[in-house]
């Protein structure tokens, strides 16, 4: 019995140091593992930080978006362009009409003036109706000078002035009076035609009548155009002219 007690005691003496050493080695390995893990983590973090510091990140430029016009925008642009072209076309037509009208008036003034001079030198130089024709022709010469002056004054008013105050209504009224005098002279020449049978005189009288009629038509067209040009403040000017 004593033998078993001694052997158990000896076994405990041997086993206790071995167990204690095994426990110490296990704690050491665990500590080393923890330190190694921390070191690896630190190295990894440092490596990443170094890599981040050594690398320069460059932002790629933002590409501007190209905005294409929509269908409505294209349609509106086309409508505006068409409208402008239409206005330019209308302005061009009006300008052309005005030039043609002025040309017709100038043409009638020259032709009537030349015809009256010829009438004085031919039919007016003869006896019979010659004296009456001469008097009418001389009155017509003076009337032509007055018409030329009125037309020149109407044409001298610029487009800007017409836009604001319109045409000169006094000149228009004077033109209408000249046209009435023309009509009276035409009537007198028509009566003289009935008093002669000379073919040469009849031809001269008829040519004069035709040219004076043509002149009155041209002047009437110009007067009608000038009357339509009232201007923005034409009504105010008309109040002072009354």
Coordinates of C-alpha atoms in Angstrom, one line a residue:
X1 CA 0.0 0.0 0.0
X2 CA 2.7 2.4 0.8
X3 CA 4.3 1.4 -2.4
X4 CA 1.3 2.7 -4.5
X5 CA 1.2 6.0 -2.4
X6 CA 4.9 6.6 -3.1
X7 CA 4.5 5.9 -6.8
X8 CA 1.5 8.3 -7.1
X9 CA 3.4 11.0 -5.4
X10 CA 6.3 10.6 -7.8
X11 CA 4.0 10.7 -10.7
X12 CA 2.5 14.0 -9.6
X13 CA 6.0 15.4 -9.1
X14 CA 6.9 14.6 -12.7
X15 CA 3.5 15.5 -14.3
X16 CA 3.0 18.9 -12.7
X17 CA 6.1 20.6 -14.2
X18 CA 5.3 19.0 -17.6
X19 CA 1.7 20.3 -17.6
X20 CA 3.0 23.7 -16.4
X21 CA 5.5 23.9 -19.3
X22 CA 2.9 22.9 -21.9
X23 CA 0.5 25.6 -20.6
X24 CA 3.4 28.2 -20.9
X25 CA 4.3 27.2 -24.4
X26 CA 0.6 27.4 -25.5
X27 CA 0.3 31.0 -24.1
X28 CA 3.6 32.0 -25.8
X29 CA 2.4 30.6 -29.2
X30 CA -0.9 32.5 -28.8
X31 CA 1.0 35.7 -28.0
X32 CA 3.3 35.3 -31.0
X33 CA 0.3 34.6 -33.2
X34 CA -1.4 37.8 -32.0
X35 CA 1.8 39.9 -32.5
X36 CA 2.3 38.4 -35.9
X37 CA -1.3 39.2 -36.8
X38 CA -1.0 42.8 -35.6
X39 CA 2.3 43.1 -37.5
X40 CA 0.8 41.8 -40.7
X41 CA -2.2 44.1 -40.3
X42 CA 0.2 47.1 -39.8
X43 CA 2.3 46.2 -42.8
X44 CA -0.7 45.8 -45.0
X45 CA -2.1 49.1 -43.8
X46 CA 1.2 50.8 -44.4
X47 CA 1.6 49.3 -47.8
X48 CA -1.8 50.4 -48.8
X49 CA -1.1 53.9 -47.5
X50 CA 2.2 54.1 -49.3
X51 CA 0.6 52.9 -52.5
X52 CA -2.1 55.5 -52.1
X53 CA 0.4 58.3 -51.4
X54 CA 2.5 57.3 -54.4
X55 CA -0.3 57.1 -56.8
X56 CA -1.8 60.4 -58.2
X57 CA -5.5 60.1 -59.1
X58 CA -6.4 62.2 -62.1
X59 CA -10.0 62.9 -62.8
X60 CA -10.9 62.5 -66.4
X61 CA -12.4 65.6 -67.9
X62 CA -16.2 65.6 -68.1
X63 CA -17.3 65.5 -71.7
X64 CA -19.9 68.2 -72.5
X65 CA -23.2 66.9 -73.6
X66 CA -24.3 68.0 -77.0
X67 CA -27.9 69.1 -77.0
X68 CA -29.6 68.6 -80.3
X69 CA -32.4 70.9 -81.3
X70 CA -35.9 69.4 -80.8
X71 CA -38.4 69.1 -83.5
X72 CA -40.3 72.2 -82.2
X73 CA -37.2 74.3 -82.1
X74 CA -36.3 73.4 -85.7
X75 CA -39.9 74.1 -86.8
X76 CA -39.9 77.5 -85.0
X77 CA -36.5 78.4 -86.5
X78 CA -37.9 77.5 -90.0
X79 CA -41.0 79.6 -89.4
X80 CA -39.0 82.6 -88.3
X81 CA -36.7 82.3 -91.3
X82 CA -39.7 81.9 -93.6
X83 CA -41.4 85.0 -92.0
X84 CA -38.3 87.1 -92.5
X85 CA -38.0 86.0 -96.1
X86 CA -41.6 86.9 -96.6
X87 CA -41.2 90.3 -95.1
X88 CA -38.1 91.0 -97.2
X89 CA -40.0 89.9 -100.3
X90 CA -42.9 92.2 -99.5
X91 CA -40.5 95.1 -98.9
X92 CA -38.7 94.4 -102.2
X93 CA -42.1 94.3 -104.0
X94 CA -43.2 97.6 -102.5
X95 CA -39.9 99.3 -103.3
X96 CA -40.1 98.1 -106.9
X97 CA -43.7 99.3 -107.2
X98 CA -42.8 102.7 -105.8
X99 CA -39.9 103.0 -108.3
X100 CA -42.1 102.0 -111.2
X101 CA -44.8 104.6 -110.1
X102 CA -42.2 107.4 -109.8
X103 CA -40.8 106.4 -113.2
X104 CA -44.3 106.6 -114.8
X105 CA -44.9 110.1 -113.3
X106 CA -41.5 111.4 -114.5
X107 CA -42.1 109.9 -117.9
X108 CA -45.5 111.6 -118.2
X109 CA -44.1 114.9 -117.2
X110 CA -41.4 114.8 -119.9
X111 CA -43.8 113.6 -122.7
X112 CA -46.5 116.1 -121.9
X113 CA -44.0 119.0 -121.7
X114 CA -42.5 118.0 -125.1
X115 CA -45.9 117.6 -126.7
X116 CA -47.2 120.9 -125.5
X117 CA -44.2 122.7 -127.0
X118 CA -44.7 120.9 -130.3
X119 CA -48.4 121.8 -130.2
X120 CA -47.6 125.5 -129.7
X121 CA -45.1 125.4 -132.6
X122 CA -47.5 123.6 -135.0
X123 CA -51.3 124.0 -134.4
X124 CA -50.8 127.1 -132.2
X125 CA -48.9 128.9 -135.0
X126 CA -51.8 128.6 -137.4
X127 CA -55.0 130.6 -137.7
X128 CA -58.4 129.4 -136.8
X129 CA -58.2 127.4 -133.6
X130 CA -54.5 128.1 -133.4
X131 CA -54.8 130.9 -131.0
X132 CA -57.0 129.0 -128.6
X133 CA -54.7 126.0 -128.8
X134 CA -51.7 128.2 -128.1
X135 CA -53.4 129.7 -125.0
X136 CA -54.3 126.3 -123.6
X137 CA -50.8 125.0 -124.3
X138 CA -49.2 127.9 -122.5
X139 CA -51.4 127.4 -119.5
X140 CA -50.4 123.7 -119.6
X141 CA -46.7 124.6 -119.7
X142 CA -47.1 126.6 -116.5
X143 CA -49.2 123.8 -114.9
X144 CA -46.5 121.3 -115.8
X145 CA -43.9 123.3 -113.9
X146 CA -46.1 123.4 -110.8
X147 CA -46.7 119.6 -111.0
X148 CA -43.0 118.9 -111.3
X149 CA -42.4 121.0 -108.2
X150 CA -45.1 119.2 -106.2
X151 CA -43.8 115.8 -107.2
X152 CA -40.3 116.7 -106.2
X153 CA -41.4 117.9 -102.8
X154 CA -43.4 114.7 -102.2
X155 CA -40.4 112.6 -103.2
X156 CA -38.1 114.6 -101.0
X157 CA -39.8 113.4 -97.8
X158 CA -37.8 110.4 -96.6
X159 CA -39.1 107.1 -95.4
X160 CA -38.3 107.9 -91.8
X161 CA -40.4 111.1 -91.9
X162 CA -43.2 109.3 -93.6
X163 CA -43.1 106.5 -90.9
X164 CA -43.7 109.1 -88.1
X165 CA -45.8 111.9 -89.7
X166 CA -46.9 110.5 -93.0
X167 CA -47.1 112.3 -96.3
X168 CA -47.6 116.0 -96.8
X169 CA -51.3 116.4 -97.0
X170 CA -51.1 120.0 -98.3
X171 CA -49.0 118.8 -101.2
X172 CA -51.5 116.0 -101.9
X173 CA -54.3 118.5 -102.0
X174 CA -52.3 120.7 -104.4
X175 CA -51.7 117.7 -106.6
X176 CA -55.4 116.9 -106.8
X177 CA -56.1 120.5 -107.8
X178 CA -53.5 120.2 -110.6
X179 CA -55.1 117.0 -111.8
X180 CA -58.5 118.8 -112.0
X181 CA -57.0 121.6 -114.1
X182 CA -55.6 118.9 -116.4
X183 CA -59.1 117.5 -116.8
X184 CA -60.5 120.9 -117.7
X185 CA -57.8 121.4 -120.3
X186 CA -58.5 118.0 -121.8
X187 CA -62.1 118.9 -122.1
X188 CA -61.2 122.2 -123.9
X189 CA -59.0 120.3 -126.3
X190 CA -61.8 117.8 -127.0
X191 CA -64.0 120.7 -127.9
X192 CA -61.4 122.2 -130.2
X193 CA -61.1 118.9 -132.1
X194 CA -64.7 119.3 -133.2
X195 CA -63.8 122.7 -134.7
X196 CA -61.2 121.5 -137.1
X197 CA -61.0 119.1 -140.0
X198 CA -57.2 119.3 -140.5
X199 CA -55.8 115.8 -140.0
X200 CA -52.4 117.2 -138.8
X201 CA -54.1 119.3 -136.1
X202 CA -56.4 116.5 -135.1
X203 CA -53.5 114.2 -134.6
X204 CA -51.6 116.8 -132.5
X205 CA -54.6 117.5 -130.4
X206 CA -55.4 113.8 -129.8
X207 CA -51.8 113.0 -128.9
X208 CA -51.8 115.8 -126.4
X209 CA -55.1 114.6 -124.9
X210 CA -53.8 111.0 -124.6
X211 CA -50.6 112.1 -122.9
X212 CA -52.4 114.4 -120.4
X213 CA -54.8 111.6 -119.6
X214 CA -51.9 109.2 -119.1
X215 CA -50.3 111.8 -116.8
X216 CA -53.4 112.2 -114.7
X217 CA -53.6 108.4 -114.3
X218 CA -50.0 108.3 -113.1
X219 CA -50.5 111.3 -110.7
X220 CA -53.7 109.7 -109.3
X221 CA -51.8 106.4 -108.5
X222 CA -49.1 108.4 -106.7
X223 CA -51.6 110.4 -104.8
X224 CA -53.5 107.3 -103.7
X225 CA -50.2 105.8 -102.5
X226 CA -49.3 109.0 -100.6
X227 CA -52.7 109.2 -98.9
X228 CA -52.2 105.7 -97.4
X229 CA -49.0 106.9 -95.7
X230 CA -50.5 108.4 -92.6
X231 CA -47.6 107.8 -90.2
X232 CA -47.7 107.2 -86.4
X233 CA -48.4 110.8 -85.6
X234 CA -50.1 111.9 -88.8
X235 CA -53.4 112.4 -87.0
X236 CA -51.7 115.0 -84.9
X237 CA -50.3 116.9 -87.9
X238 CA -53.7 116.8 -89.6
X239 CA -55.3 118.5 -86.6
X240 CA -53.0 121.5 -87.1
X241 CA -53.6 121.5 -90.8
X242 CA -57.4 121.9 -90.4

